[in-house]
Amino acid sequence: MAAKQTTAEKLADLRERLDKAQDPGSERSRKRRDEAGRTTPRQRINELLDEGSFVETGSLGKTPGDPDAIYSDGVVTGYGRISGRPVCIYAHDKTVYGGSVGVTFGKKVTEVMDMAIKIGCPVIGIQDSGGARIQDAVTSLAMYSEIARRQLPLSGRSPQISIMMGKSAGGAVYAPVTTDFVIAVDEEAEMYVTGPNVIREVTGEDITSAELGGARQQELNGNVSAVVPSEEDAFDMVRDLLDHLPLTCFDESPEFAAPSDAEVAEDEDLNAFMPDDTNAGYDMMDLLTQLGDDADIIEIQENFAPNMITAFGRIDGKTVGFVANNPMHLAGCIDADAADKGARFIRICDAYNIPLVFVVDTPGYLPGVEQEKVGLIHRGAKFAFAVVEATVPKVSLIVRKAYGGAYAVMGSKNLTGDINLAWPTAQIAVMGAAAAVVMIAGKQLDAAETPEQREMTKKMFMDFYDETMTAPYVAAERGYLDAMIQPNQSRLALRQALRQLATKQENDLPKKHTIAPM
């Protein structure tokens, strides 16, 4: 019979176990990690959280029934603070079972998610997992389901952020794309359902993992919110995002100091912003920066559907969500990808009570056979559906073109927009003059006897159309605009509109849920 341990021996035993749990992977795995220049999961967590705030949970967890089981079971879990506000967090440990999902792994992750649900705080996952743990068979799959089941009560209640710092394959890839934001580290992150080796074996297709699911490829696929060059940049973005988001949908987003009304009352630079040529491009992000309080604009999905800009900023010290057309790409037309991008961002803003500011310059939905093939009809409807469904304040500023159905979905009054503003450079119509003249004056153009006469007739009708149809004063006279403003009044006008709408409340008709176009 073994001698009974003294208290001192018990304390020493605990210290020894905790020390082993700090970096429990095999010597070979740790060496491979260190040679690759990767940090440990605990280092990553401590780098992200406020200094000294991380409290680890489940560090001594092991796979049950396995005498050789390793502490932590492939994931580090716990809670802490970012900018003084609570978060729950987990990070995969690639050196332990490849970061694969096992029974104890799953229990640890679900426990921090349960804590986030109870107390109301964001969940951050640092992803670097090989997928399901084959040895655990169906138990591993059950843990995937347990994790996914908790993402639903968290979704739209508390922010969920995934940081992709390595491979995420198989079932492990579904959890991050179900979160609100996915930040991928360039040249490190990989995401795919089926890896290149299996694809090569099954289909004969030879493809590298980077080509299949590298960070840049998944950015183009629309599966990540941002690609950043390093882990440090990923952590910076998480902090910036959380500075723009509430702890829960029942809380307010953090409020920051803002310039006074007098300071923003007349921004003369905006009066010279818009080019005289109505077809000339310009930097929409530059305009958004000038409309906001400062240059702290966080663009979401920058390189996916760049013809639509979705970004967080601040007006009057409070978070807003910008939805803006980008004339530098596809002339600002809304295509199927842009509709998906805009719809998702609008739903995120609506879930977290973030007002929407639409900055409009679009010649319409993008026409063409290819767009019809990829589902522009139902995907475009999804965008309109998200706009109508959103109950947060919605303010639109039309700076140039607002044509056709795209005018309607970009926060127009008839599609539940609250306050509509326009610059004198705005053009609002079913279509632009160049397209309309063919339909309105087609016979007169065909009757022209010379090319010169045809051009003269075309110009005459286009000028008439611009004066009587596209001029913003037509919309203002008919009550579809709340105010025509000079560009230099935009910052103050947006502030005043959002202040007026701060107490907005909308109650939908009773039902279980809406059925959005998919």
Coordinates of C-alpha atoms in Angstrom, one line a residue:
M1 CA 0.0 0.0 0.0
A2 CA 1.4 3.3 -1.1
A3 CA 2.2 5.8 1.6
K4 CA -0.3 8.6 2.1
Q5 CA 0.8 11.9 0.5
T6 CA 1.5 14.8 2.7
T7 CA 0.0 18.2 1.8
A8 CA 3.3 19.4 0.6
E9 CA 3.6 16.4 -1.7
K10 CA 0.1 17.0 -3.0
L11 CA 1.0 20.6 -3.8
A12 CA 4.2 19.5 -5.6
D13 CA 2.2 16.9 -7.6
L14 CA -0.2 19.6 -8.7
R15 CA 2.6 21.9 -9.7
E16 CA 4.2 19.1 -11.7
R17 CA 1.0 18.3 -13.5
L18 CA 0.3 21.9 -14.3
D19 CA 3.8 22.4 -15.6
K20 CA 3.4 19.4 -17.9
A21 CA 0.1 20.8 -19.1
Q22 CA 1.7 24.1 -20.2
D23 CA 3.2 22.6 -23.4
P24 CA 2.2 19.0 -23.4
G25 CA 2.9 18.0 -26.9
S26 CA 5.6 15.5 -27.8
E27 CA 9.2 16.7 -28.2
R28 CA 9.0 16.0 -31.9
S29 CA 5.8 18.1 -32.3
R30 CA 7.2 21.0 -30.3
K31 CA 10.4 21.0 -32.3
R32 CA 8.5 21.0 -35.6
R33 CA 6.4 23.9 -34.3
D34 CA 9.4 25.9 -33.1
E35 CA 11.3 25.4 -36.3
A36 CA 8.3 26.7 -38.3
G37 CA 8.4 29.8 -36.1
R38 CA 4.9 29.2 -34.7
T39 CA 3.8 30.3 -31.3
T40 CA 2.1 28.1 -28.7
P41 CA -1.7 28.4 -28.1
R42 CA -1.1 29.9 -24.7
Q43 CA 1.3 32.5 -26.1
R44 CA -1.3 33.4 -28.7
I45 CA -4.0 33.8 -26.1
N46 CA -1.9 35.9 -23.8
E47 CA -0.8 38.1 -26.8
L48 CA -4.4 38.8 -27.7
L49 CA -5.9 39.3 -24.2
D50 CA -5.2 42.1 -21.7
E51 CA -2.0 41.4 -19.9
G52 CA -2.5 39.0 -17.0
S53 CA -6.2 38.5 -17.6
F54 CA -6.2 35.0 -19.0
V55 CA -7.7 32.3 -16.7
E56 CA -7.3 28.8 -18.1
T57 CA -10.0 26.1 -17.7
G58 CA -9.6 22.4 -18.2
S59 CA -5.8 22.4 -18.5
L60 CA -5.7 18.9 -16.9
G61 CA -8.3 17.4 -19.2
K62 CA -7.4 14.2 -20.9
T63 CA -9.0 11.6 -23.1
P64 CA -10.9 9.2 -20.8
G65 CA -9.7 5.6 -20.6
D66 CA -6.4 6.2 -22.2
P67 CA -3.4 5.7 -19.9
D68 CA -1.1 7.6 -22.4
A69 CA -3.5 10.5 -22.8
I70 CA -2.0 14.0 -23.0
Y71 CA -3.0 16.9 -20.9
S72 CA -5.3 19.6 -22.6
D73 CA -6.5 17.1 -25.2
G74 CA -5.5 19.4 -28.1
V75 CA -7.2 22.7 -27.1
V76 CA -6.5 25.5 -24.6
T77 CA -9.7 27.1 -23.2
G78 CA -10.5 29.8 -20.7
Y79 CA -11.6 33.4 -20.3
G80 CA -10.1 36.8 -20.0
R81 CA -10.4 40.5 -21.0
I82 CA -9.9 42.6 -24.1
S83 CA -9.9 46.4 -23.5
G84 CA -11.3 45.6 -20.0
R85 CA -14.3 43.7 -21.4
P86 CA -15.0 40.0 -20.9
V87 CA -14.4 37.3 -23.6
C88 CA -14.3 33.5 -23.7
I89 CA -11.6 32.0 -25.8
Y90 CA -10.2 28.7 -27.0
A91 CA -7.1 27.9 -29.1
H92 CA -6.2 24.6 -30.9
D93 CA -2.9 23.0 -30.0
K94 CA -1.4 21.4 -33.1
T95 CA 1.2 19.6 -31.0
V96 CA -1.4 17.5 -29.2
Y97 CA -3.2 15.0 -31.5
G98 CA -2.8 17.5 -34.3
G99 CA -5.3 19.8 -32.7
S100 CA -8.0 17.2 -33.7
V101 CA -11.4 17.2 -32.0
G102 CA -11.9 14.5 -29.4
V103 CA -14.3 14.0 -26.5
T104 CA -12.5 16.0 -23.9
F105 CA -11.5 18.6 -26.5
G106 CA -15.2 19.0 -27.3
K107 CA -16.3 19.2 -23.7
K108 CA -13.8 22.0 -23.0
V109 CA -14.9 24.1 -26.0
T110 CA -18.6 23.7 -25.2
E111 CA -18.1 24.7 -21.6
V112 CA -16.5 28.0 -22.5
M113 CA -19.3 28.5 -25.1
D114 CA -21.9 27.8 -22.4
M115 CA -20.2 30.3 -20.1
A116 CA -20.4 32.9 -22.9
I117 CA -24.1 32.2 -23.3
K118 CA -24.7 32.5 -19.6
I119 CA -22.8 35.7 -18.9
G120 CA -23.2 37.4 -22.3
C121 CA -19.8 37.9 -23.9
P122 CA -17.9 37.3 -27.2
V123 CA -16.3 34.0 -28.1
I124 CA -13.0 33.9 -29.9
G125 CA -11.6 30.7 -31.5
I126 CA -8.0 30.4 -32.6
Q127 CA -8.3 27.7 -35.3
D128 CA -5.5 25.2 -36.2
S129 CA -7.1 21.8 -36.4
G130 CA -6.7 18.7 -38.5
G131 CA -10.4 17.9 -38.1
A132 CA -12.0 14.9 -36.5
R133 CA -10.0 12.6 -34.3
I134 CA -10.2 9.3 -36.1
Q135 CA -9.4 7.2 -33.0
D136 CA -12.5 8.7 -31.2
A137 CA -14.8 7.6 -34.1
V138 CA -18.4 8.7 -33.6
T139 CA -17.6 10.5 -30.4
S140 CA -15.5 13.0 -32.3
L141 CA -18.5 13.6 -34.6
A142 CA -20.8 14.0 -31.6
M143 CA -18.5 16.7 -30.3
Y144 CA -18.7 18.6 -33.6
S145 CA -22.4 18.5 -33.2
E146 CA -22.3 19.8 -29.6
I147 CA -20.1 22.7 -30.7
A148 CA -22.3 23.5 -33.6
R149 CA -25.5 23.3 -31.5
R150 CA -24.1 26.1 -29.2
Q151 CA -23.3 28.4 -32.1
L152 CA -27.0 28.9 -32.8
P153 CA -27.9 30.4 -29.4
L154 CA -24.7 32.5 -29.6
S155 CA -25.4 33.7 -33.2
G156 CA -26.7 37.2 -33.2
R157 CA -26.5 37.4 -29.4
S158 CA -22.8 37.7 -28.8
P159 CA -20.1 38.2 -31.3
Q160 CA -18.2 35.2 -32.4
I161 CA -14.8 35.6 -34.1
S162 CA -12.5 32.9 -35.6
I163 CA -8.8 33.4 -36.2
M164 CA -7.4 31.0 -38.8
M165 CA -3.8 30.4 -38.0
G166 CA -3.2 27.0 -39.6
K167 CA -5.1 24.2 -41.3
S168 CA -8.8 23.7 -40.8
A169 CA -10.0 20.7 -42.6
G170 CA -13.0 18.4 -42.8
G171 CA -15.7 19.1 -40.1
A172 CA -13.4 21.6 -38.4
V173 CA -14.0 24.1 -41.2
Y174 CA -17.7 24.5 -40.6
A175 CA -17.4 25.9 -37.1
P176 CA -15.4 29.0 -38.1
V177 CA -17.5 29.9 -41.1
T178 CA -20.6 29.9 -38.9
T179 CA -19.1 32.6 -36.7
D180 CA -19.6 36.3 -37.4
F181 CA -16.1 37.1 -38.5
V182 CA -13.2 34.9 -39.9
I183 CA -9.7 36.4 -39.9
A184 CA -7.1 34.4 -41.8
V185 CA -3.3 34.8 -41.5
D186 CA -1.8 34.9 -44.9
E187 CA 0.5 31.9 -45.9
E188 CA -0.5 30.1 -42.7
A189 CA -4.3 29.6 -42.9
E190 CA -5.8 26.8 -45.0
M191 CA -9.5 25.9 -45.1
Y192 CA -11.1 23.0 -47.0
V193 CA -13.6 20.3 -46.6
T194 CA -11.5 17.7 -48.4
G195 CA -7.7 17.9 -48.6
P196 CA -5.6 17.8 -51.7
N197 CA -4.4 14.2 -51.1
V198 CA -7.9 12.9 -51.0
I199 CA -8.9 14.9 -54.0
R200 CA -5.9 13.6 -55.9
E201 CA -6.8 10.0 -55.0
V202 CA -10.6 10.3 -55.7
T203 CA -10.6 12.6 -58.8
G204 CA -7.1 12.6 -60.1
E205 CA -6.9 16.3 -59.8
D206 CA -3.5 17.6 -58.7
I207 CA -3.8 20.8 -56.6
T208 CA -1.8 22.3 -53.8
S209 CA -3.3 23.0 -50.4
A210 CA -2.8 26.8 -51.0
E211 CA -4.5 26.7 -54.3
L212 CA -7.4 24.7 -52.8
G213 CA -8.0 26.6 -49.6
G214 CA -5.2 29.1 -48.8
A215 CA -6.2 32.3 -47.1
R216 CA -6.1 34.4 -50.4
Q217 CA -8.2 31.8 -52.2
Q218 CA -10.8 31.6 -49.4
E219 CA -10.9 35.4 -49.4
L220 CA -11.9 35.3 -53.1
N221 CA -14.4 32.6 -52.3
G222 CA -16.1 34.8 -49.7
N223 CA -15.3 32.6 -46.8
V224 CA -13.2 35.0 -44.7
S225 CA -13.7 38.5 -43.5
A226 CA -10.1 39.6 -43.8
V227 CA -6.7 38.3 -44.7
V228 CA -3.9 39.7 -42.6
P229 CA -0.1 39.3 -42.9
S230 CA 0.7 38.1 -39.4
E231 CA -0.6 36.8 -36.1
E232 CA -0.1 40.2 -34.5
D233 CA -2.2 41.9 -37.2
A234 CA -4.9 39.3 -36.6
F235 CA -5.0 40.2 -32.9
D236 CA -5.1 43.9 -33.7
M237 CA -8.1 43.4 -35.9
V238 CA -9.9 41.4 -33.3
R239 CA -9.4 44.2 -30.8
D240 CA -10.5 46.8 -33.3
L241 CA -13.6 44.7 -34.1
L242 CA -14.6 44.3 -30.5
D243 CA -14.1 48.1 -30.0
H244 CA -17.0 48.4 -32.5
L245 CA -19.2 45.7 -31.2
P246 CA -21.4 45.2 -28.1
L247 CA -20.9 42.3 -25.6
T248 CA -24.4 41.1 -26.5
C249 CA -27.3 42.3 -28.7
F250 CA -28.9 43.8 -25.5
D251 CA -25.9 46.1 -24.9
E252 CA -24.6 49.2 -26.6
S253 CA -21.4 49.2 -28.6
P254 CA -18.5 51.2 -27.0
E255 CA -18.7 54.9 -27.5
F256 CA -15.6 57.0 -28.2
A257 CA -14.8 60.6 -28.1
A258 CA -15.8 62.5 -31.3
P259 CA -15.3 65.9 -32.9
S260 CA -17.9 68.5 -32.0
D261 CA -20.7 69.5 -34.3
A262 CA -19.0 72.8 -34.9
E263 CA -15.9 70.9 -36.1
V264 CA -17.8 68.9 -38.6
A265 CA -20.5 71.5 -39.6
E266 CA -18.8 72.4 -42.9
D267 CA -16.2 70.1 -44.4
E268 CA -15.2 72.1 -47.5
D269 CA -13.1 69.2 -48.9
L270 CA -16.3 67.3 -49.6
N271 CA -17.6 70.0 -51.9
A272 CA -14.7 69.3 -54.3
F273 CA -14.8 65.5 -53.9
M274 CA -17.1 64.4 -56.7
P275 CA -15.6 64.5 -60.3
D276 CA -17.4 66.5 -62.9
D277 CA -17.4 63.5 -65.2
T278 CA -20.3 61.3 -64.1
N279 CA -18.5 58.2 -65.3
A280 CA -15.2 58.9 -63.6
G281 CA -14.1 56.7 -60.8
Y282 CA -13.0 57.8 -57.3
D283 CA -12.0 56.2 -54.0
M284 CA -15.2 55.4 -52.1
M285 CA -13.1 54.4 -49.0
D286 CA -11.7 57.9 -49.0
L287 CA -15.2 59.3 -48.9
L288 CA -16.3 57.0 -46.1
T289 CA -13.2 58.0 -44.1
Q290 CA -14.2 61.7 -44.5
L291 CA -17.8 61.0 -43.5
G292 CA -16.8 59.2 -40.3
D293 CA -15.3 60.6 -37.2
D294 CA -11.8 59.4 -38.1
A295 CA -9.8 57.1 -40.3
D296 CA -10.6 54.1 -38.2
I297 CA -12.6 52.2 -40.8
I298 CA -12.7 48.4 -40.6
E299 CA -13.5 47.0 -44.0
I300 CA -15.0 43.5 -44.1
Q301 CA -14.4 41.2 -47.1
E302 CA -12.3 43.8 -48.9
N303 CA -11.3 41.6 -51.8
F304 CA -14.5 39.7 -52.2
A305 CA -17.0 41.5 -54.4
P306 CA -15.0 44.8 -54.2
N307 CA -17.8 46.6 -56.1
M308 CA -19.6 46.7 -52.7
I309 CA -17.9 48.1 -49.6
T310 CA -19.0 46.9 -46.2
A311 CA -17.2 48.5 -43.3
F312 CA -17.5 49.5 -39.7
G313 CA -16.8 53.1 -38.7
R314 CA -18.0 55.7 -36.2
I315 CA -20.2 58.8 -36.5
D316 CA -20.7 61.0 -33.5
G317 CA -18.6 58.6 -31.5
K318 CA -20.9 55.6 -32.1
T319 CA -20.4 52.5 -34.3
V320 CA -22.1 52.5 -37.7
G321 CA -22.1 50.0 -40.5
F322 CA -21.3 51.5 -44.0
V323 CA -22.8 49.8 -47.1
A324 CA -21.4 51.6 -50.1
N325 CA -21.1 51.0 -53.9
N326 CA -17.5 51.2 -55.2
P327 CA -17.3 52.9 -58.6
M328 CA -13.8 51.7 -59.1
H329 CA -15.1 48.1 -59.6
L330 CA -17.8 47.2 -62.1
A331 CA -18.7 50.9 -61.9
G332 CA -20.4 50.1 -58.6
C333 CA -22.9 47.7 -60.1
I334 CA -24.4 45.1 -57.7
D335 CA -23.6 41.6 -58.8
A336 CA -24.6 38.3 -57.1
D337 CA -21.5 38.2 -54.9
A338 CA -22.0 41.8 -53.8
A339 CA -25.6 41.1 -52.9
D340 CA -24.5 38.2 -50.7
K341 CA -21.8 40.3 -49.1
G342 CA -24.1 43.2 -48.4
A343 CA -26.9 41.0 -47.1
R344 CA -24.7 39.2 -44.6
F345 CA -23.2 42.5 -43.3
I346 CA -26.6 44.1 -42.9
R347 CA -27.8 41.1 -40.9
I348 CA -24.7 41.3 -38.6
C349 CA -25.3 45.1 -38.0
D350 CA -29.0 44.5 -37.4
A351 CA -28.3 41.7 -34.9
Y352 CA -26.0 43.9 -32.9
N353 CA -28.1 47.1 -33.1
I354 CA -25.6 48.9 -35.3
P355 CA -27.2 51.7 -37.5
L356 CA -26.7 51.4 -41.2
V357 CA -25.4 54.1 -43.5
F358 CA -25.8 53.5 -47.2
V359 CA -23.6 55.6 -49.5
V360 CA -25.1 55.2 -52.9
D361 CA -23.4 55.4 -56.4
T362 CA -24.6 52.5 -58.5
P363 CA -25.9 52.2 -62.1
G364 CA -27.9 49.1 -61.1
Y365 CA -27.7 45.4 -60.8
L366 CA -25.0 43.9 -63.1
P367 CA -26.6 42.5 -66.3
G368 CA -25.5 39.5 -68.2
V369 CA -25.9 35.8 -68.9
E370 CA -23.2 34.8 -66.4
Q371 CA -25.0 36.7 -63.6
E372 CA -28.2 34.9 -64.4
K373 CA -26.4 31.6 -64.2
V374 CA -25.0 32.2 -60.8
G375 CA -28.3 33.2 -59.3
L376 CA -28.5 37.0 -59.4
I377 CA -32.3 36.9 -59.1
H378 CA -32.5 35.0 -55.7
R379 CA -29.2 36.4 -54.4
G380 CA -30.2 39.9 -55.3
A381 CA -33.5 39.3 -53.6
K382 CA -31.6 38.2 -50.5
F383 CA -30.0 41.6 -50.3
A384 CA -33.4 43.4 -50.5
F385 CA -34.8 41.0 -47.9
A386 CA -32.0 41.8 -45.5
V387 CA -32.6 45.5 -45.9
V388 CA -36.3 45.2 -45.2
E389 CA -35.8 42.8 -42.3
A390 CA -33.3 45.1 -40.5
T391 CA -34.9 47.2 -37.8
V392 CA -31.9 49.4 -36.9
P393 CA -31.8 53.0 -38.1
K394 CA -31.2 53.2 -41.9
V395 CA -29.9 56.4 -43.4
S396 CA -28.9 56.7 -47.1
L397 CA -26.8 59.3 -48.8
I398 CA -27.0 59.4 -52.6
V399 CA -23.8 60.9 -53.9
R400 CA -24.2 60.1 -57.6
K401 CA -26.0 57.3 -59.5
A402 CA -29.0 55.5 -58.1
Y403 CA -30.6 53.6 -60.9
G404 CA -33.2 50.8 -61.1
G405 CA -33.6 48.1 -58.5
A406 CA -30.2 49.0 -57.0
Y407 CA -31.6 52.4 -56.0
A408 CA -34.4 50.7 -54.1
V409 CA -32.2 48.2 -52.1
M410 CA -29.6 50.8 -51.1
G411 CA -31.7 52.2 -48.2
S412 CA -34.4 53.9 -50.2
K413 CA -37.5 55.3 -48.4
N414 CA -39.9 52.9 -50.0
L415 CA -37.8 49.9 -48.9
T416 CA -37.9 50.8 -45.2
G417 CA -35.1 53.4 -45.3
D418 CA -35.7 56.0 -42.5
I419 CA -33.9 59.1 -43.8
N420 CA -32.8 59.7 -47.3
L421 CA -30.3 62.4 -48.2
A422 CA -28.8 63.4 -51.5
W423 CA -26.1 65.6 -53.0
P424 CA -26.9 67.8 -56.0
T425 CA -24.6 65.5 -58.0
A426 CA -27.2 62.6 -57.5
Q427 CA -28.9 61.0 -60.4
I428 CA -32.0 59.0 -59.6
A429 CA -33.9 57.1 -62.3
V430 CA -35.0 53.7 -63.7
M431 CA -31.8 53.7 -65.8
G432 CA -29.1 56.1 -67.1
A433 CA -29.7 58.4 -70.0
A434 CA -27.5 56.5 -72.4
A435 CA -29.6 53.4 -72.0
A436 CA -32.9 55.2 -71.7
V437 CA -32.5 57.2 -74.9
V438 CA -32.5 54.0 -77.0
M439 CA -35.9 53.0 -75.5
I440 CA -37.5 56.4 -75.5
A441 CA -36.1 57.8 -78.8
G442 CA -35.3 54.7 -80.7
K443 CA -37.4 55.6 -83.7
Q444 CA -36.0 59.1 -83.9
L445 CA -32.5 57.8 -83.8
D446 CA -33.2 55.3 -86.5
A447 CA -34.7 58.0 -88.7
A448 CA -31.6 60.2 -88.6
E449 CA -30.1 60.6 -92.0
T450 CA -26.4 61.0 -91.0
P451 CA -24.3 59.9 -88.0
E452 CA -23.9 63.6 -87.0
Q453 CA -27.7 64.0 -87.0
R454 CA -28.1 60.8 -85.0
E455 CA -25.6 62.1 -82.4
M456 CA -27.3 65.4 -82.2
T457 CA -30.7 63.8 -81.6
K458 CA -29.2 61.4 -79.1
K459 CA -27.6 64.3 -77.1
M460 CA -30.8 66.3 -77.2
F461 CA -32.8 63.4 -75.7
M462 CA -30.2 62.6 -73.2
D463 CA -30.1 66.2 -72.0
F464 CA -33.8 66.2 -71.8
Y465 CA -33.8 63.0 -69.8
D466 CA -31.2 64.2 -67.4
E467 CA -33.1 67.4 -66.7
T468 CA -36.6 65.8 -66.3
M469 CA -35.9 62.3 -65.1
T470 CA -32.5 61.8 -63.4
A471 CA -32.1 65.2 -61.6
P472 CA -32.4 64.6 -57.8
Y473 CA -34.9 67.4 -57.6
V474 CA -37.6 65.2 -59.2
A475 CA -37.2 62.7 -56.4
A476 CA -37.2 65.5 -53.8
E477 CA -40.3 67.1 -55.2
R478 CA -42.1 63.8 -55.1
G479 CA -41.2 63.2 -51.4
Y480 CA -38.7 60.4 -52.0
L481 CA -35.8 62.4 -50.5
D482 CA -35.9 64.0 -47.0
A483 CA -33.3 66.6 -47.8
M484 CA -31.0 67.8 -50.6
I485 CA -27.7 68.8 -49.0
Q486 CA -24.4 70.3 -50.0
P487 CA -21.6 67.7 -49.7
N488 CA -19.9 69.8 -47.0
Q489 CA -23.0 69.4 -44.8
S490 CA -22.9 65.6 -44.9
R491 CA -21.1 64.9 -41.7
L492 CA -23.5 67.0 -39.6
A493 CA -26.5 65.8 -41.5
L494 CA -25.6 62.1 -40.9
R495 CA -25.1 62.9 -37.2
Q496 CA -28.4 64.6 -36.8
A497 CA -30.3 61.8 -38.7
L498 CA -28.7 59.1 -36.5
R499 CA -29.5 61.0 -33.3
Q500 CA -33.1 61.4 -34.3
L501 CA -33.4 57.7 -35.0
A502 CA -31.6 56.6 -31.8
T503 CA -34.8 55.5 -30.1
K504 CA -36.3 53.9 -33.2
Q505 CA -38.5 50.8 -32.5
E506 CA -40.2 48.5 -34.9
N507 CA -42.4 45.5 -34.1
D508 CA -42.9 42.8 -36.7
L509 CA -46.1 40.8 -37.1
P510 CA -46.1 37.7 -34.9
K511 CA -44.6 34.6 -36.6
K512 CA -42.0 32.0 -36.0
H513 CA -39.4 33.3 -38.5
T514 CA -39.1 34.8 -42.0
I515 CA -38.1 32.6 -45.0
A516 CA -35.3 34.4 -46.7
P517 CA -34.2 33.7 -50.3
M518 CA -31.3 31.3 -50.2

